[in-house]
Coordinates of C-alpha atoms in Angstrom, one line a residue:
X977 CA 109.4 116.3 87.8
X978 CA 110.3 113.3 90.2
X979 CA 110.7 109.9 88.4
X980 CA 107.4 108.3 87.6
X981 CA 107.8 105.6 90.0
X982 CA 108.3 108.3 92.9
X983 CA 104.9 110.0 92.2
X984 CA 102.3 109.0 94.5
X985 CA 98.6 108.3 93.0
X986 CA 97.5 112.2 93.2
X987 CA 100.5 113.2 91.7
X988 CA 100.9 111.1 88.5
X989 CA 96.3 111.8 88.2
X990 CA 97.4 116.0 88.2
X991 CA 100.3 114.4 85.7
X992 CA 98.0 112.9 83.0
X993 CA 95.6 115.1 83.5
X994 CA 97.6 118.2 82.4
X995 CA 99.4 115.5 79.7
X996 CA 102.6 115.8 81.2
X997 CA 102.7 111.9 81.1
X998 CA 100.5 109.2 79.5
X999 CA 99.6 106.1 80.9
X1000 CA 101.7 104.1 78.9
X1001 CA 104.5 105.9 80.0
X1002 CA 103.5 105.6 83.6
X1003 CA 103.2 101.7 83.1
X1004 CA 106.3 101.3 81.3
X1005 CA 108.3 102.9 83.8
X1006 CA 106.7 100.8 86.7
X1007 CA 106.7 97.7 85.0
X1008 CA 110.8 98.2 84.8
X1009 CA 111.2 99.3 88.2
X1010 CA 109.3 95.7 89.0
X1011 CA 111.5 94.1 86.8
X1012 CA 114.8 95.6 88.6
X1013 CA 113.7 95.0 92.1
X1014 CA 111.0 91.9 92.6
X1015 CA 113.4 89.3 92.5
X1016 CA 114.5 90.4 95.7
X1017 CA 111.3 91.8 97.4
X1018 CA 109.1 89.1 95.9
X1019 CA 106.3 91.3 96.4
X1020 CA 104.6 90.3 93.1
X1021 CA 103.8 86.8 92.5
X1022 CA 102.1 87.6 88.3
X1023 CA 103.4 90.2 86.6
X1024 CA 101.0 91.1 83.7
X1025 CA 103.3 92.8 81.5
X1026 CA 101.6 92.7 78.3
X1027 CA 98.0 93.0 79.6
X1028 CA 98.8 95.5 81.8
X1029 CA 100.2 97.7 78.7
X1030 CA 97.2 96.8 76.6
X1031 CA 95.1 98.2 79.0
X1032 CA 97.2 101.5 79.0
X1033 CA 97.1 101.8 75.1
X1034 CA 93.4 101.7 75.8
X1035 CA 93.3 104.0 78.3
X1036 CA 95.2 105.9 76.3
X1037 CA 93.3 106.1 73.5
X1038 CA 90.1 106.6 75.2
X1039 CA 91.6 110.1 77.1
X1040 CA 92.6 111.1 73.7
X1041 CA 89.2 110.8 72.3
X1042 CA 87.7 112.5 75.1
X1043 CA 86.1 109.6 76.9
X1044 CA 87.0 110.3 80.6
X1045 CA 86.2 107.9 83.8
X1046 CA 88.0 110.1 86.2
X1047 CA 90.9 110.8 88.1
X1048 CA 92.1 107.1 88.5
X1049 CA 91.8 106.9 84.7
X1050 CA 95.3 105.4 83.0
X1051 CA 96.7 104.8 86.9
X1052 CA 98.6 101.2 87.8
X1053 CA 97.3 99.1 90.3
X1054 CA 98.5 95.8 92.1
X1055 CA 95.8 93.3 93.1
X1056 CA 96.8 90.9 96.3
X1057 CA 96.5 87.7 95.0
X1058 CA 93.3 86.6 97.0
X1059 CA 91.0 89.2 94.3
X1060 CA 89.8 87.2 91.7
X1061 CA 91.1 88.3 88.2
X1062 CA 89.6 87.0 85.0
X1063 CA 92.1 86.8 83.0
X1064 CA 95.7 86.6 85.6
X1065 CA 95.5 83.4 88.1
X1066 CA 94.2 83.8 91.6
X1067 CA 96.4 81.5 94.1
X1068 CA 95.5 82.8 97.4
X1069 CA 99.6 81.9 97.6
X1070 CA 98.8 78.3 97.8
X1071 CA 99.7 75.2 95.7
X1072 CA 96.2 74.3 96.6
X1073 CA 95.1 77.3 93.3
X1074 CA 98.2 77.2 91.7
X1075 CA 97.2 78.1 87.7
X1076 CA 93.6 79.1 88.5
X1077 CA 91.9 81.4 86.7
X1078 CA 88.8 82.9 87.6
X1079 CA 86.0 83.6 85.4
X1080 CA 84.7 86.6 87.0
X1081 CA 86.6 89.5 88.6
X1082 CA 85.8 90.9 92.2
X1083 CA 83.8 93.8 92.4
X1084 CA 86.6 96.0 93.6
X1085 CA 89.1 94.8 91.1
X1086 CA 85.6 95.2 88.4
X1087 CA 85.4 98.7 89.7
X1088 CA 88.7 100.2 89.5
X1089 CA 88.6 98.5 85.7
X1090 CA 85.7 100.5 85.0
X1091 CA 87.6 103.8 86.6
X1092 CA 90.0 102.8 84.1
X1093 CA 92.8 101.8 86.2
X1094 CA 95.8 99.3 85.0
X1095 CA 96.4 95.8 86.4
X1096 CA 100.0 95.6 86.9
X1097 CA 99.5 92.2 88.6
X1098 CA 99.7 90.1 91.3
X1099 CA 100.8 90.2 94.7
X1100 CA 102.0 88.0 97.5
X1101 CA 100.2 87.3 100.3
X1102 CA 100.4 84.6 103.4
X1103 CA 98.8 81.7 102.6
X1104 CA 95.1 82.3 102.1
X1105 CA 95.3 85.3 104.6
X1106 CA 96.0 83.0 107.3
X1107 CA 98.8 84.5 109.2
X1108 CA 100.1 87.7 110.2
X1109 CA 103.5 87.8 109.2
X1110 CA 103.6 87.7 105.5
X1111 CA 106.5 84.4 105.5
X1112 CA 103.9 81.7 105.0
X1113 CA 103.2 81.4 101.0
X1114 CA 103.9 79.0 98.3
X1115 CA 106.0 81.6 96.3
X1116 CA 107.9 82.4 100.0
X1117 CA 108.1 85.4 102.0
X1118 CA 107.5 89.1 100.8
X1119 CA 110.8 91.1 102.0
X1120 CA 111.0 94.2 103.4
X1121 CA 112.2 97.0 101.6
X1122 CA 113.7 98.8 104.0
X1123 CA 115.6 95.5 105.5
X1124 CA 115.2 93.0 103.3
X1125 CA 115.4 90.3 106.6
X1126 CA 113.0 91.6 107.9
X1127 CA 109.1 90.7 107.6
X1128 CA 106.8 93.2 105.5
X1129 CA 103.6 91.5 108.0
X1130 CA 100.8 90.4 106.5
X1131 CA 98.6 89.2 105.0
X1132 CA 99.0 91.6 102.3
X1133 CA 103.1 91.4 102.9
X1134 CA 103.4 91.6 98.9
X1135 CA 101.1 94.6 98.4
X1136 CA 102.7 96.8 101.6
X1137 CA 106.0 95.9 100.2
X1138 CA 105.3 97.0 96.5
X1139 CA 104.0 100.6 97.1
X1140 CA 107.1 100.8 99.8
X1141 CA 109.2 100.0 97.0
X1142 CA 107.4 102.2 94.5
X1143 CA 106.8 98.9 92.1
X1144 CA 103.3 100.3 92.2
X1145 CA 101.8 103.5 93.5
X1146 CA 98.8 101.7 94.9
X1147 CA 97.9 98.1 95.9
X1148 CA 94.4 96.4 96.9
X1149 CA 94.4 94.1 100.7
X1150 CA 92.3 92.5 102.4
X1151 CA 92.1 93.2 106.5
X1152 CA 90.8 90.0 108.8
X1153 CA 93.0 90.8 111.7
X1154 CA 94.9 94.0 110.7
X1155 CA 96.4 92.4 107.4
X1156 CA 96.0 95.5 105.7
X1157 CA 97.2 97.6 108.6
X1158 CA 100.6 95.5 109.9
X1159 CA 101.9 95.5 106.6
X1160 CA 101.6 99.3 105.4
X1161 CA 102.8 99.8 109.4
X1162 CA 105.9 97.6 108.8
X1163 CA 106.3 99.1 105.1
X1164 CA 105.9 102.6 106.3
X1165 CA 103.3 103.1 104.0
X1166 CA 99.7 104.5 104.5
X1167 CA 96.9 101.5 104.9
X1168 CA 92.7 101.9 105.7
X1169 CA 90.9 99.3 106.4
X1170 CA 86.6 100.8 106.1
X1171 CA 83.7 100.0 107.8
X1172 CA 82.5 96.5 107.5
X1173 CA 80.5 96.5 104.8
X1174 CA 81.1 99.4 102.8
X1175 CA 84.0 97.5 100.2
X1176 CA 82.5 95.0 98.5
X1177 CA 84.4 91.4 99.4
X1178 CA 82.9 89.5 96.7
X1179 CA 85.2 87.5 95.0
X1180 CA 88.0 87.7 97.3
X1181 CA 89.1 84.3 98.8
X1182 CA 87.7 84.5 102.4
X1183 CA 89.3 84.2 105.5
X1184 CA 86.4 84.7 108.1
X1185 CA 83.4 85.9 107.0
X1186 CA 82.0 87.6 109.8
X1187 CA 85.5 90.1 110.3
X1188 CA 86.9 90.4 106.4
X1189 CA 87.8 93.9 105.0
X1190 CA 88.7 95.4 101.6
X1191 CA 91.0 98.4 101.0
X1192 CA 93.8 100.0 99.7
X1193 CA 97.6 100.7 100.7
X1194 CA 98.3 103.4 99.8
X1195 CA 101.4 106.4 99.9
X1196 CA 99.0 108.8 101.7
X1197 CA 95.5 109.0 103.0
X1198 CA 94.6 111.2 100.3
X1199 CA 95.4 108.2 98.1
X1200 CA 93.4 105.8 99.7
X1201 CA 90.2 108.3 99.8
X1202 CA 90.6 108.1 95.8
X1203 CA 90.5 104.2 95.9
X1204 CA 87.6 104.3 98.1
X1205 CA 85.7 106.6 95.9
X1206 CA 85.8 104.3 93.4
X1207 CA 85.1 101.3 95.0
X1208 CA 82.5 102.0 98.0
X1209 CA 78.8 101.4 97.8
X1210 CA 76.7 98.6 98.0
X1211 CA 77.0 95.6 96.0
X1212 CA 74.1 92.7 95.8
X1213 CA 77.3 90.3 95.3
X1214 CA 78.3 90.7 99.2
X1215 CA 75.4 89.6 101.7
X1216 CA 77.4 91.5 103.9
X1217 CA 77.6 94.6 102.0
X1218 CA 75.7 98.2 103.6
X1219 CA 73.2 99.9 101.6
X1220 CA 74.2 103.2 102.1
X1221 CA 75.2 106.5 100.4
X1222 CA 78.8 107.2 99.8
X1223 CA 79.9 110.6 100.6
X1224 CA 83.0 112.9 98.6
X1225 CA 85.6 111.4 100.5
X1226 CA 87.8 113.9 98.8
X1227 CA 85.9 116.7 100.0
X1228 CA 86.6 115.8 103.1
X1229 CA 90.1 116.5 103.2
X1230 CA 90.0 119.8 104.5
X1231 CA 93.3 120.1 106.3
X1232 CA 91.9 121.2 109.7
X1233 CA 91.9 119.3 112.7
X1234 CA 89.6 122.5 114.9
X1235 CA 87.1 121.4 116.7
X1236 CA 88.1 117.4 116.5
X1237 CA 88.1 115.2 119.8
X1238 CA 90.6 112.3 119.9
X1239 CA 90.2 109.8 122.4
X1240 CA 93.9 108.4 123.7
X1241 CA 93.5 104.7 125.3
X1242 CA 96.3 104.4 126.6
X1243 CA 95.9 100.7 128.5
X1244 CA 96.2 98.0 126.2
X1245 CA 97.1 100.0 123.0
X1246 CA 100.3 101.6 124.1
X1247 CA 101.6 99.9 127.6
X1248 CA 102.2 96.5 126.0
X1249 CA 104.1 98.5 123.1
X1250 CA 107.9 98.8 122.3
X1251 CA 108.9 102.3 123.9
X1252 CA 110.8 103.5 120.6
X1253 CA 107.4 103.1 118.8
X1254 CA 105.3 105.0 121.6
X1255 CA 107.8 107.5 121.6
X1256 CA 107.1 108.2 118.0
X1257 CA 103.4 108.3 118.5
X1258 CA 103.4 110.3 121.0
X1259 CA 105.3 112.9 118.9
X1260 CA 102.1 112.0 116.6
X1261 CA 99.6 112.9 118.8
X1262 CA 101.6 116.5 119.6
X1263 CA 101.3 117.6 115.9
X1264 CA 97.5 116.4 115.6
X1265 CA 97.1 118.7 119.0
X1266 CA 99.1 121.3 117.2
X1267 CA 96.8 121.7 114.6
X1268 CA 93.8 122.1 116.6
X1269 CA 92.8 118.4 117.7
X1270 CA 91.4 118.2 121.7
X1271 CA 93.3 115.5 122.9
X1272 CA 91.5 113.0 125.7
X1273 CA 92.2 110.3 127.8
X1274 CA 89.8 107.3 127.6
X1275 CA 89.6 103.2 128.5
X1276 CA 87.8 101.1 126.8
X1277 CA 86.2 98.1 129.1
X1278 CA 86.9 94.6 128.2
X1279 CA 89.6 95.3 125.5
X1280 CA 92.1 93.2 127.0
X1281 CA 90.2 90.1 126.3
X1282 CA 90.2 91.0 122.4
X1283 CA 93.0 88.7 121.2
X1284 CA 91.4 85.8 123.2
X1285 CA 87.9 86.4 121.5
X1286 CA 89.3 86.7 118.2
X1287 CA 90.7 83.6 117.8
X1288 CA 88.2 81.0 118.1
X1289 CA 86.5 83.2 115.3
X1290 CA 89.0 82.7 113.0
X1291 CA 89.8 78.9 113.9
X1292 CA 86.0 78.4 112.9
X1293 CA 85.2 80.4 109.8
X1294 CA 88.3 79.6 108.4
X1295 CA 87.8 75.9 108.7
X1296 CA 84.5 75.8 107.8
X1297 CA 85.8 77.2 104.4
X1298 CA 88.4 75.0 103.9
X1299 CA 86.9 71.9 104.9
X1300 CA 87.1 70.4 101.3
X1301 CA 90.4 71.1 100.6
X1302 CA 91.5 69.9 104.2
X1303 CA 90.0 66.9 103.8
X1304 CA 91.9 65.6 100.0
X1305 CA 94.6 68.6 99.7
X1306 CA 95.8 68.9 103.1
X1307 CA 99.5 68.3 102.2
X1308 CA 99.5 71.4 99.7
X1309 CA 99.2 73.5 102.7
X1310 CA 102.1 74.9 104.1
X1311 CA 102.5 73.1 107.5
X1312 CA 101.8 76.6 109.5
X1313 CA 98.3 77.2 107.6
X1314 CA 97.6 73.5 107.9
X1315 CA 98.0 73.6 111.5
X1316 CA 95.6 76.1 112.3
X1317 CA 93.2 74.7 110.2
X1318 CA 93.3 71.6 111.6
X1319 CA 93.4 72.8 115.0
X1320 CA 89.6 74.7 114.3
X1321 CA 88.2 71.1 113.8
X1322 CA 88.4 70.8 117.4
X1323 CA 87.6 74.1 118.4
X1324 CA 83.7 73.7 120.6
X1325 CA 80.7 75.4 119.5
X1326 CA 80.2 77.2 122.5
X1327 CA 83.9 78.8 122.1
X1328 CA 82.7 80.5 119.1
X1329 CA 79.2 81.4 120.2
X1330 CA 80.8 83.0 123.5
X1331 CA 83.7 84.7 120.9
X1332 CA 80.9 86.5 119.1
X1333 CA 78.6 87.5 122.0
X1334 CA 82.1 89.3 123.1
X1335 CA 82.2 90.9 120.4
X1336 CA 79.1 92.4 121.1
X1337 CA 80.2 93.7 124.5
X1338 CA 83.0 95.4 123.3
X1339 CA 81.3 97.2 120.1
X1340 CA 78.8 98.7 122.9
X1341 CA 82.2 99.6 124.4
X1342 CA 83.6 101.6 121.6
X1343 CA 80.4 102.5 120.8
X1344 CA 80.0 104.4 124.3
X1345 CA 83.7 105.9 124.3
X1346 CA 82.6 107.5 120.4
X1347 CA 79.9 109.6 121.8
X1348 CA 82.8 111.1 124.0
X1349 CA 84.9 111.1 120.9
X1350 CA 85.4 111.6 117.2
X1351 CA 88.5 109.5 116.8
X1352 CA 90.5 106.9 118.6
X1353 CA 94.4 107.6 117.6
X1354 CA 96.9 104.2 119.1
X1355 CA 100.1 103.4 117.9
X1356 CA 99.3 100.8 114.4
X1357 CA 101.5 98.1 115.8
X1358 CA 103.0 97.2 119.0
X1359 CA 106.3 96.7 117.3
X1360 CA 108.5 97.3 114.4
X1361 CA 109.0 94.8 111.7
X1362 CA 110.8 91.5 113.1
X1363 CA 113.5 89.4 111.2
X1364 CA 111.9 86.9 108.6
X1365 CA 112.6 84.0 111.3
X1366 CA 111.9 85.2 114.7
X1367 CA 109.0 84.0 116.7
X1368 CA 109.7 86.3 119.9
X1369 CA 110.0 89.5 120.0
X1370 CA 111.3 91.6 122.6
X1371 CA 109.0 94.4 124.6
X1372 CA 109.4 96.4 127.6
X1373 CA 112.2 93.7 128.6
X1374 CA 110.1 90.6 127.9
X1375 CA 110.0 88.1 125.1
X1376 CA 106.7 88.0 123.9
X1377 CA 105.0 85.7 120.5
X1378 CA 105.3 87.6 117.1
X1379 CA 101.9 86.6 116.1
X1380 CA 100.1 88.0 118.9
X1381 CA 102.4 91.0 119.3
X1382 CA 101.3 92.2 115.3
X1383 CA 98.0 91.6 115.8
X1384 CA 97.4 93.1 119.2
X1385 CA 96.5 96.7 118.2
X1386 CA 94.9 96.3 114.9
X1387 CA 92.4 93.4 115.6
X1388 CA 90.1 95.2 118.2
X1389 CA 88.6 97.5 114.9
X1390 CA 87.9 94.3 113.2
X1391 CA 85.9 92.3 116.0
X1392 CA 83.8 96.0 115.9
X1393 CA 84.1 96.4 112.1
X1394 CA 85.0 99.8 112.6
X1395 CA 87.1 102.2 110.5
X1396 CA 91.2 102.4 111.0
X1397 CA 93.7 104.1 108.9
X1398 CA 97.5 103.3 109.7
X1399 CA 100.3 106.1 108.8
X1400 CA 103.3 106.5 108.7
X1401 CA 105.0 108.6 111.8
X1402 CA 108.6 107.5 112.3
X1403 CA 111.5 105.3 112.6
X1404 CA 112.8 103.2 115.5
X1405 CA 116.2 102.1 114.7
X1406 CA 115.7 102.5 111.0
X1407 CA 112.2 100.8 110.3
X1408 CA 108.8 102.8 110.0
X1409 CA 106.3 102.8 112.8
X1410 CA 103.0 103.9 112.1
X1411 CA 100.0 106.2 114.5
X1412 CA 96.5 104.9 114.1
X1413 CA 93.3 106.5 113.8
X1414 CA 90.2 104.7 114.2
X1415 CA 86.4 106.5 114.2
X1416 CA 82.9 105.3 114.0
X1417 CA 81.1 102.9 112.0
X1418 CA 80.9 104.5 108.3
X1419 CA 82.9 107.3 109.1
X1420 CA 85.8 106.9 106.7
X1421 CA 85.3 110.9 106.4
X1422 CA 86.5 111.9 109.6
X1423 CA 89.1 109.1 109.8
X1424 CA 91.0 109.8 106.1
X1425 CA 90.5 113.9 106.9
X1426 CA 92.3 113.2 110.1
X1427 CA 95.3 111.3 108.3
X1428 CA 95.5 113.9 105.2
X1429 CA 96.0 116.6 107.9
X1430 CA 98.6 114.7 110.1
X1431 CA 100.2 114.4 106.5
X1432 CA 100.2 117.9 105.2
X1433 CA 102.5 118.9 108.2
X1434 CA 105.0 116.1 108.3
X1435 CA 106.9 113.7 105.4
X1436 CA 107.0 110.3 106.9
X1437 CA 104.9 109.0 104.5
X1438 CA 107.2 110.7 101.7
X1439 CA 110.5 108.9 102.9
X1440 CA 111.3 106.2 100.8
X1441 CA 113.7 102.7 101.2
X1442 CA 117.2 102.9 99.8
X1443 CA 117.1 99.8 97.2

């Protein structure tokens, strides 16, 4: 057998499950590996050592009395630090929560407790979600394991970078702008963001209301449809939450592509993208037409003004949240965060009304190109990971910003709330680049069945960082 800490989710399940490990031997061995490597990723901001080894002792105990939850039962999980943990501290990686406690977990982290899954602890994340890159947080910048100057993205930096490193085999995120996405895409690792509304978010420190996630990142898509088994559904907690059935997402995972029409937008998504990454996505796209996928060329109208609409959406829900603290705690913020909050006290009410009504326009859009389609498939970022302090990046010969270059193709499938999965397809000079598949609303199915095929016939998602 591999080491432990090389087994992804599915694997070390089959492993207990046929008692070739137990759970406290699969949280020992992680714990260490955290121990040997975080001080230089600083992926994890609380490790719960002892906790996270009482829990497996109960686990343990429970399997051996024959008291079974499932497949996640006696498995390790991190928890970015914006998912409120009764007993571990909940930061948001701010001074402005540094030492709080909650008093109540969030549903998702009360929901893989009750699948009997281990908290291992913490992990890093930009300042309250508020930034793409992963750099801005009071306990500094999550590194990237496979160039440790070099940015993991963010906001979930800490959580992409852990299940890179194999300091955890499976970590929760939160996606506002693609902060689930741009980090598994810079980690090379596998990251879904669902349907709005079909993760609970309660408990997790907001960003903007109206465009936050949940989900996992993952090592494969068939990891992330075990994590969203467990934590779909409706939740009375979440206003926003969907009241509908949740479907066998593992039955889903047939391995066949026939029959499946993927639409290709090729303006927007891939012309304002580094050529090394399309390159590598378009070898993507010739394996998913391999195995039986129709391939199709289709534009979506208006999605060039995305990035413009999205912004005064996030200038005003994120203010509007932290108008307390920004009023007696400002200088706790670090000066990036600070700055944009303060800069959504000016933003006009009309800029946001017209931001949503565009948002409107282009879900009709997508909308219209899915009855054409079953799937959207774009390369998951526009670039490859960018060194820790660089604010330009270079594409197709000109220097464009960072931010806006990270977010450009992930942010479209949160203005629409629509499902995305980012995975692994490649390397451009040494770091990962990542195809992504987006489908209709609630149709995590089709989506994760997609990924698990592309993954069945290729390794990316295998390959690991030399630490």
């Amino acid at each position: 057998m591999s080491a432990i800490t090389d087994l992804d989710l599915a694997e070390l399940s089959a492993a207990v499950a046929t008692k070739q490990l137990s759970p406290v031997e699969i949280t020992r061995a992680f714990l260490q590996r955290i121990e040997a490597l975080n001080p230089r990723l600083n992926a994890f901001i609380t490790v719960a050592a002892e906790q996270a080894l009482d829990q497996a002792r109960a686990q343990e105990a429970e399997m051996q009395a024959g008291r079974l939850r499932g497949p996640l039962q006696g498995l390790p999980i991190g928890h970015k630090d914006l998912y409120a943990t009764k007993d571990l501290p909940t930061t948001g990686g701010s001074r402005i929560l540094e030492g709080q406690v909650p008093e109540q977990n969030a549903t998702v982290v009360e929901r893989l407790l009750e699948a009997g899954m281990i908290t291992l602890g913490k992990l890093n994340t930009h300042e309250f979600a508020y930034g793409p890159t992963g750099v801005h947080s009071a306990a500094g910048p999550s590194r990237n394991p496979w160039d440790l100057e070099r940015i993991t993205a963010g906001s979930s930096g800490g959580s992409g970078g852990a299940v890179a490193a194999g300091l955890v085999p499976v970590a929760s995120g939160s996606d506002t702008g693609g902060s689930i996405r741009m980090p598994a895409a810079c980690c090379g690792v596998t990251g879904l963001k669902p349907t709005y509304g079909r993760v609970s978010r309660a408990g997790i420190l907001p960003l903007c209301w109206t465009m936050d996630h949940a989900g996992p990142l993952a090592c494969s898509a068939r990891d992330a449809a075990l994590i969203l088994q467990a934590t779909a559904g409706h939740d009375p907690r979440d206003a926003a939450s969907a009241v509908k059935p949740v479907p066998d997402y593992l039955a889903a995972l047939t391995g066949s592509l026939a029959g499946l029409k993927i639409g290709v937008p090729r303006r927007y998504f891939f012309d304002q993208a580094q050529e090394a990454v399309v390159r590598r996505v378009e070898e993507a796209l010739a394996v998913l037409a391999d195995q039986g996928a129709q391939l199709v060329e289709v534009e979506i109208p208006y999605i060039e003004h995305a990035q413009l609409a999205a912004l005064p959406i996030y200038l005003a829900e994120a203010t509007a949240f932290h108008e307390d603290w920004l009023g007696d705690k400002a200088d706790l913020y670090t000066d990036q965060v600070r700055s944009f909050l303060e800069l959504g006290e000016h933003l006009l009410a009309k800029d946001y009304l017209h931001a949503q009504r565009y948002r409107t326009l282009l879900g009709q859009s997508m909308a219209a190109v899915f009855t054409e389609v079953d799937l959207l498939a774009t390369p998951g970022l526009a670039i490859t990971a960018t060194p820790l302090a660089e604010e330009m990046v270079s594409i197709r010969g000109q220097e464009v910003p960072v931010f806006g270059a990270l977010l450009r193709n992930t942010e479209p499938f949160d203005q629409t709330g629509l499902p995305a999965l980012v995975v692994p397809c490649g390397f451009a000079e040494g770091l990962p680049v990542s195809l992504q598949l987006a489908g209709r609303a609630f149709d995590e199915e089709t989506v994760l069945r997609a990924g698990d095929a592309y993954q069945r016939v290729t390794d990316w998602h295998q390959q690991r960082p030399k630490l």
